[in-house]
Coordinates of C-alpha atoms in Angstrom, one line a residue:
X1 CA 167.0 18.1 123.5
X2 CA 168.2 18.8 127.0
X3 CA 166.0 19.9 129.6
X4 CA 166.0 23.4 129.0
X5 CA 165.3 23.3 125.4
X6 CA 162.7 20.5 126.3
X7 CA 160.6 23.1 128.6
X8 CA 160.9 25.6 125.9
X9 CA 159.3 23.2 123.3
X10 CA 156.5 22.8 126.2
X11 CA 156.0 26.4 126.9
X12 CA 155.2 27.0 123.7
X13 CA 153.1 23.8 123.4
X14 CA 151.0 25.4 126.2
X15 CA 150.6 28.3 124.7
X16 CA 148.3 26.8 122.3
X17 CA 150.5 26.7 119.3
X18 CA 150.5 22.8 117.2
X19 CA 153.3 20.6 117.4
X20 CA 153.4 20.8 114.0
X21 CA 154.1 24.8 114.0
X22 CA 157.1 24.5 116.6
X23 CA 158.5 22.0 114.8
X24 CA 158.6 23.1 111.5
X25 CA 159.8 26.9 113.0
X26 CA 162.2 24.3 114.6
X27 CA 165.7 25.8 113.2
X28 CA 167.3 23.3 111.1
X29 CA 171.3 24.2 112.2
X30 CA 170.1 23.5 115.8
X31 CA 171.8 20.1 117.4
X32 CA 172.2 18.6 120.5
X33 CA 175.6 20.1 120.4
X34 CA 174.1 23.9 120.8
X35 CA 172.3 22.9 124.3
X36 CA 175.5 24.3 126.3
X37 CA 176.1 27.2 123.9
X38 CA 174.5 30.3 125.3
X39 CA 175.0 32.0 122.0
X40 CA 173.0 29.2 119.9
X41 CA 170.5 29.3 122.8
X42 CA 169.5 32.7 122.5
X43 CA 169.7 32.6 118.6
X44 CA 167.0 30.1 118.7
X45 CA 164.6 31.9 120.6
X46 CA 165.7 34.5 117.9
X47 CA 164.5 32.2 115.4
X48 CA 161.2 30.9 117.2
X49 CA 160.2 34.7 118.0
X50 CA 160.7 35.6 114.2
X51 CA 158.7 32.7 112.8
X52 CA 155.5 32.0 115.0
X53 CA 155.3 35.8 116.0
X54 CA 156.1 35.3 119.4
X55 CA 158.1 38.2 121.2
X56 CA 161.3 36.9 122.0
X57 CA 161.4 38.4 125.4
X58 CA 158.6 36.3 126.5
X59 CA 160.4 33.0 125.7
X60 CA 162.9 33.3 128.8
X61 CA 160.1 33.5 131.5
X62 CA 157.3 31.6 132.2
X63 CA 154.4 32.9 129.9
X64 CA 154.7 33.3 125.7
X65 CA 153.7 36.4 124.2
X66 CA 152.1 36.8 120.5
X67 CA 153.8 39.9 119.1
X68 CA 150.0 40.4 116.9
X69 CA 146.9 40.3 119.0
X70 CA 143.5 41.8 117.8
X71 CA 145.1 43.6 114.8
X72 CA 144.0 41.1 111.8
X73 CA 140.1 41.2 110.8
X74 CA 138.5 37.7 111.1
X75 CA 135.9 36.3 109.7
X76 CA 133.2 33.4 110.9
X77 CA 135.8 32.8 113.9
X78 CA 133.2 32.0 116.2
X79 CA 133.3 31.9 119.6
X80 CA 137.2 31.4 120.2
X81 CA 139.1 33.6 122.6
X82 CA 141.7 35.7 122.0
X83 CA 144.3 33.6 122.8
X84 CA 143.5 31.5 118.6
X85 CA 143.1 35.2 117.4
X86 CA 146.7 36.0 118.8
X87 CA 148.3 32.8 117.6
X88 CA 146.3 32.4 114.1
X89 CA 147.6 36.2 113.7
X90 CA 151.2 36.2 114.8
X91 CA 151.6 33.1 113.1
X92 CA 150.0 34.2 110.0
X93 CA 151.3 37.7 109.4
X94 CA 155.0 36.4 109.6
X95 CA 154.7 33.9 107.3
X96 CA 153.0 35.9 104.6
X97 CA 155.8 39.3 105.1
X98 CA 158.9 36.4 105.1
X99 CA 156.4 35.1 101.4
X100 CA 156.4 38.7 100.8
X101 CA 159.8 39.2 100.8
X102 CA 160.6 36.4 98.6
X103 CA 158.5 37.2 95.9
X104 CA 159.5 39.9 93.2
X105 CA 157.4 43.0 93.4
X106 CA 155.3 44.6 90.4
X107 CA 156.3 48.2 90.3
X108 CA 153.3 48.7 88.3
X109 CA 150.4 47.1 91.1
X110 CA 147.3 48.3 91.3
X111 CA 144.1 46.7 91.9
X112 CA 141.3 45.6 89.6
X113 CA 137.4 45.1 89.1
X114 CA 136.0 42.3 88.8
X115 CA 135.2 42.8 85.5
X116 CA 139.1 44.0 84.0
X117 CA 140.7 40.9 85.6
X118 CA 137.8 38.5 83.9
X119 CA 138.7 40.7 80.2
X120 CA 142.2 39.9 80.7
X121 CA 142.1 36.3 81.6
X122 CA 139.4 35.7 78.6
X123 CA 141.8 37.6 76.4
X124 CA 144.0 34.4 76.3
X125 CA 142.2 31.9 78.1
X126 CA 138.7 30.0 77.6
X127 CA 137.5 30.8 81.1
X128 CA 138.6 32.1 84.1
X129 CA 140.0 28.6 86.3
X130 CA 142.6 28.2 88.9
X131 CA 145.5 27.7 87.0
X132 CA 144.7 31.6 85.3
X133 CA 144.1 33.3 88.5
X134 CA 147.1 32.0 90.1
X135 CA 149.1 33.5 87.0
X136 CA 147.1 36.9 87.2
X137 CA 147.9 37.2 91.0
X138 CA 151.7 36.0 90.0
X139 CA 151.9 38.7 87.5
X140 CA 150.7 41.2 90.1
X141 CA 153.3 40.4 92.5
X142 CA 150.8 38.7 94.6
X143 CA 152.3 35.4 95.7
X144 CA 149.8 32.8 96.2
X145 CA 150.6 29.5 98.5
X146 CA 148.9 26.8 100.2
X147 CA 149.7 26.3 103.7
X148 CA 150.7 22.8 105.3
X149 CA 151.3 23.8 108.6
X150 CA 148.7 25.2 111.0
X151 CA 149.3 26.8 114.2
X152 CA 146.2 25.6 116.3
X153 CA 146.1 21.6 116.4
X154 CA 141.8 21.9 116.5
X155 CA 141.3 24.4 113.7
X156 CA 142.6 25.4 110.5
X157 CA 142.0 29.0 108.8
X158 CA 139.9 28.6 104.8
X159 CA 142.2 31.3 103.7
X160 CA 144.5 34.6 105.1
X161 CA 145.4 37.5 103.0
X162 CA 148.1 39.5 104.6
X163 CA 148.6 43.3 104.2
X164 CA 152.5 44.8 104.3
X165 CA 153.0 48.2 102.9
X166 CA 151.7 48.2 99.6
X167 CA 152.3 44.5 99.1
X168 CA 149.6 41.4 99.4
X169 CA 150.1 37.5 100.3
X170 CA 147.4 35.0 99.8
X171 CA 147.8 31.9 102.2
X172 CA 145.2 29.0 101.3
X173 CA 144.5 26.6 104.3
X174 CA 141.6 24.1 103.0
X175 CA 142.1 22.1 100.4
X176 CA 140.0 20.1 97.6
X177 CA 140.5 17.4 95.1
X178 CA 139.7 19.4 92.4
X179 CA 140.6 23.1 91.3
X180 CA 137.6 24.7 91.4
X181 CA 136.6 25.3 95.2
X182 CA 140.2 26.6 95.7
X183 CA 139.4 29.2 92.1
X184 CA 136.3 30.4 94.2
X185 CA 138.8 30.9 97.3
X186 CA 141.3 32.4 95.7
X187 CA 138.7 34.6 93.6
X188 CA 137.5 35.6 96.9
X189 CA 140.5 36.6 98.9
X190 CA 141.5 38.9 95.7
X191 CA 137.9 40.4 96.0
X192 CA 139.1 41.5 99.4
X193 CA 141.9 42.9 98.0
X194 CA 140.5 44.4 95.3
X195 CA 137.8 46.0 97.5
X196 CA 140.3 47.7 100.4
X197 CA 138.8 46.0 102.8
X198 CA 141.8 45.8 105.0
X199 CA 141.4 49.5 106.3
X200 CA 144.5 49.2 108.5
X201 CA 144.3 45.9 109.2
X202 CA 147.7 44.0 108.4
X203 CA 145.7 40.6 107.6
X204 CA 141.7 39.1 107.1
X205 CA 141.2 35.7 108.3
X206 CA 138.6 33.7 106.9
X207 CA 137.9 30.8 108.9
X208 CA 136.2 27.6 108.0
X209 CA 132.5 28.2 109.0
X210 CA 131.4 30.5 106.0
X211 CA 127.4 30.3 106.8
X212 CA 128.6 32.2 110.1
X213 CA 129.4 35.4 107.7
X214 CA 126.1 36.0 105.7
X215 CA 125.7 38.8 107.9
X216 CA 128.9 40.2 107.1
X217 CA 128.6 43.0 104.1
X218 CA 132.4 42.4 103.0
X219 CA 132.0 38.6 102.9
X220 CA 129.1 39.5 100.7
X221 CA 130.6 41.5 98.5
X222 CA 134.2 39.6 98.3
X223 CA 131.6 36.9 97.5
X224 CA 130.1 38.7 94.8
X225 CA 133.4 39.7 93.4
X226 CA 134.5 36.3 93.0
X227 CA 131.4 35.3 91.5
X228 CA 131.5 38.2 88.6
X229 CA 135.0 37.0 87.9
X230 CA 134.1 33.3 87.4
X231 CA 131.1 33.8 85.5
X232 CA 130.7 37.4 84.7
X233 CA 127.5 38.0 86.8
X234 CA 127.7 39.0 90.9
X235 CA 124.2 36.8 91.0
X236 CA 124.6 34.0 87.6
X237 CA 121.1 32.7 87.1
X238 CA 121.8 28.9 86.6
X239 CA 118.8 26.7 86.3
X240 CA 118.5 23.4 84.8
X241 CA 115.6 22.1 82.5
X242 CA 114.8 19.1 84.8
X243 CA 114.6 19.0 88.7
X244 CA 116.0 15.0 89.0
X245 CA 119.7 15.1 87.5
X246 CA 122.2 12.7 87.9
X247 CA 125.9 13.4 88.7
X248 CA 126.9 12.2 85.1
X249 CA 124.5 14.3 83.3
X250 CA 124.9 17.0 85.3
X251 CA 128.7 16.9 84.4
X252 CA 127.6 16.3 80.9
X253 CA 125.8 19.4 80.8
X254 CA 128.0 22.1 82.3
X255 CA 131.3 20.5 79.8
X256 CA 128.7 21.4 77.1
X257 CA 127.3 25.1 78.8
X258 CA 130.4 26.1 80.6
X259 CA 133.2 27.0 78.0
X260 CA 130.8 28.9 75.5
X261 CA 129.8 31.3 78.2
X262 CA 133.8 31.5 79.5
X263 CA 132.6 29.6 82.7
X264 CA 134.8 26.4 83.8
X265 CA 132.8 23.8 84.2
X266 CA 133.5 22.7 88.0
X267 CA 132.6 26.2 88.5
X268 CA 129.1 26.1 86.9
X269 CA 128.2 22.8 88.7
X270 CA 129.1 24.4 91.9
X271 CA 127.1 27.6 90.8
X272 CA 124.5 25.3 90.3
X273 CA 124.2 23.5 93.5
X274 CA 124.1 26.9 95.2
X275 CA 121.4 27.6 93.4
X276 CA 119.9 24.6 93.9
X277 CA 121.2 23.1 97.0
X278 CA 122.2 20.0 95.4
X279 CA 125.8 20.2 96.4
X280 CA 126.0 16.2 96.7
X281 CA 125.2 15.8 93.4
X282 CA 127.3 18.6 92.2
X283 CA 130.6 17.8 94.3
X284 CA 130.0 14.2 92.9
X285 CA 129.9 15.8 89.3
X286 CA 133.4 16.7 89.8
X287 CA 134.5 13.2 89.3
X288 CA 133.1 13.4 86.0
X289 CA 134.0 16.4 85.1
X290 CA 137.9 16.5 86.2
X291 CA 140.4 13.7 84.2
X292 CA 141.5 12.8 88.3
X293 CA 141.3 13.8 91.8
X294 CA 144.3 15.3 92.8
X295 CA 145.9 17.3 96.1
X296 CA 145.3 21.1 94.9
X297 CA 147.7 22.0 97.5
X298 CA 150.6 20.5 95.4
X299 CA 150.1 22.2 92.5
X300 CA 149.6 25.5 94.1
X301 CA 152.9 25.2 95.8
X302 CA 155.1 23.7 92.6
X303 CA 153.2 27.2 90.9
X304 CA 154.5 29.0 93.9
X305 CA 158.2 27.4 94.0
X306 CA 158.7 28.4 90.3
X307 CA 157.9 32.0 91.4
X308 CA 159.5 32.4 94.3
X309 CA 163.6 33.6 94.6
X310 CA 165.2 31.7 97.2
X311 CA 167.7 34.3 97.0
X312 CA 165.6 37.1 98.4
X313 CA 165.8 35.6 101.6
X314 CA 168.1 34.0 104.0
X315 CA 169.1 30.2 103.5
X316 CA 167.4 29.8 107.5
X317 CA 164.1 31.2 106.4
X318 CA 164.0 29.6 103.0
X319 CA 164.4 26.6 104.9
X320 CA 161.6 27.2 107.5
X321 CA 159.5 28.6 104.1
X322 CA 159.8 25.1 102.7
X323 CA 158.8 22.9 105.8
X324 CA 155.6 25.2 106.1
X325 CA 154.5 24.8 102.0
X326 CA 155.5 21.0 102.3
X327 CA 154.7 19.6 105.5
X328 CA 153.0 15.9 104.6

């Protein structure tokens, strides 16, 4: 990089957004060769503006300028300014429209209880699990991803849902060794969906810290839409017949309870420790319970790159797509 592109790199460094975010929005036909080309330099502003939501105006002068500022709905942000609002938003609500536009619509879209997307999982399926959500969401024209690349280096978003017209993008940010936090996620996320809870907000953020949204009537009740679709009841009574249970038996048990009642079984041992409060013993269940830890993120993404059209979008943005779902 020459000097020029090196303080560009550094403004927008300072603006707060992760190394990681500016280099994957990096544009891969830029090369040394393009520092003296006044043309390439302003087409990669072009570029940087369209990706991380910046306006592009603000990259010739001094300070950087998210294009999105207090128009997405957070949730359990905490005390963070309004400069992580700006950047979590801009950076969010491009990446889920360029999704957007990459993934074949459903003409026929239109949203769901709790109850109808459970029936027509169960129709074909012995419970409602990750792998049958993501295909309901699919079907809807709802494309589902996992994010790798975060725009603040100190905090990374649970989960975004992004509004565009009459179109939805699910973007996952934490992930788990086994699939059935991320099916409560997901679940969740569709409940806002489902609920029209975005008014005419473009986007809800849910960050990390969900204790800090009890308070919050739509996280309740996304809560208690994913909860009816996993196991049929907003409130599932789970109780055990002893109060000392091992991870083993506890595993044991819910393999045996789950399935019968269309429940997955990670998700009844999670059920459970809410219930109970006995998450160690119920996240260590999941060891038993699963054939293998595993990366969820992975397979979300290989689901999402068989659904995607590469086509839909330009080779340049396709290519930024791919550093942002891949990122290791």
């Amino acid at each position: 990089m020459d000097h020029d592109t090196k303080k560009l790199f550094q403004r927008l460094r300072d603006s707060g957004l992760s190394d990681a975010a500016i280099k994957a929005a990096w544009p891969a036909w830029w090369t040394d060769d393009a520092n003296d080309d006044r043309s390439a330099q302003a087409d990669l502003r072009f570029a940087l503006s369209r990706r991380l939501g910046v306006a592009p105006e603000s990259l010739l002068g001094d300070r950087v300028e998210f294009v999105w500022h207090d128009e997405a709905r957070f949730k359990s942000l905490g005390h963070d300014g309004d400069i992580e609002r700006s950047i979590l938003t801009s950076f969010g609500i491009s990446i889920g429209r360029l999704i957007i536009r990459a993934t074949p619509t459903n003409p026929d879209f239109r949203t769901f209880a709790a109850s109808e997307v459970r029936a027509a999982i169960l129709s074909s399926q012995p419970f409602v699990d990750l792998p049958s959500l993501m295909s309901f969401c699919w079907g809807l024209g709802i494309p589902v991803v996992h994010l790798r690349v975060f725009p603040l280096a100190a905090k990374h978003m649970h989960a975004m849902v992004v509004h565009d017209g009459d179109r939805f993008a699910i973007m996952l940010g934490k992930d788990a060794k086994f699939p059935s936090p991320v099916a409560f996620t997901l679940a969740h996320e569709l409940g806002h969906i489902a609920l029209g809870h975005f008014a005419d907000a473009p986007a809800i953020v849910d960050m990390d810290d969900h204790d800090q949204a009890v308070d919050d009537p739509e996280e309740q009740e996304a809560d208690a839409y994913a909860l009816e679709l996993l196991t049929g009841s907003s409130e599932p009574n789970v109780t055990t017949n002893i109060d000392d249970f091992s991870a083993r038996s506890l595993a044991a048990a819910v393999l045996e309870a789950g399935p019968p009642r269309g429940i997955e079984p990670g998700t009844l041992a999670l059920c459970l420790a809410h219930r109970t409060g006995k998450w160690p013993v119920a996240m260590a269940s999941l060891n038993h319970i699963y054939d293998q830890q595993r990366d969820v993120w992975s397979y979300v993404n290989s689901v999402a790159l068989k659904q995607m059209d590469d086509e839909r979008i330009s080779s340049d943005s396709w290519s930024y797509l791919m550093n942002v779902l891949h990122n290791d």
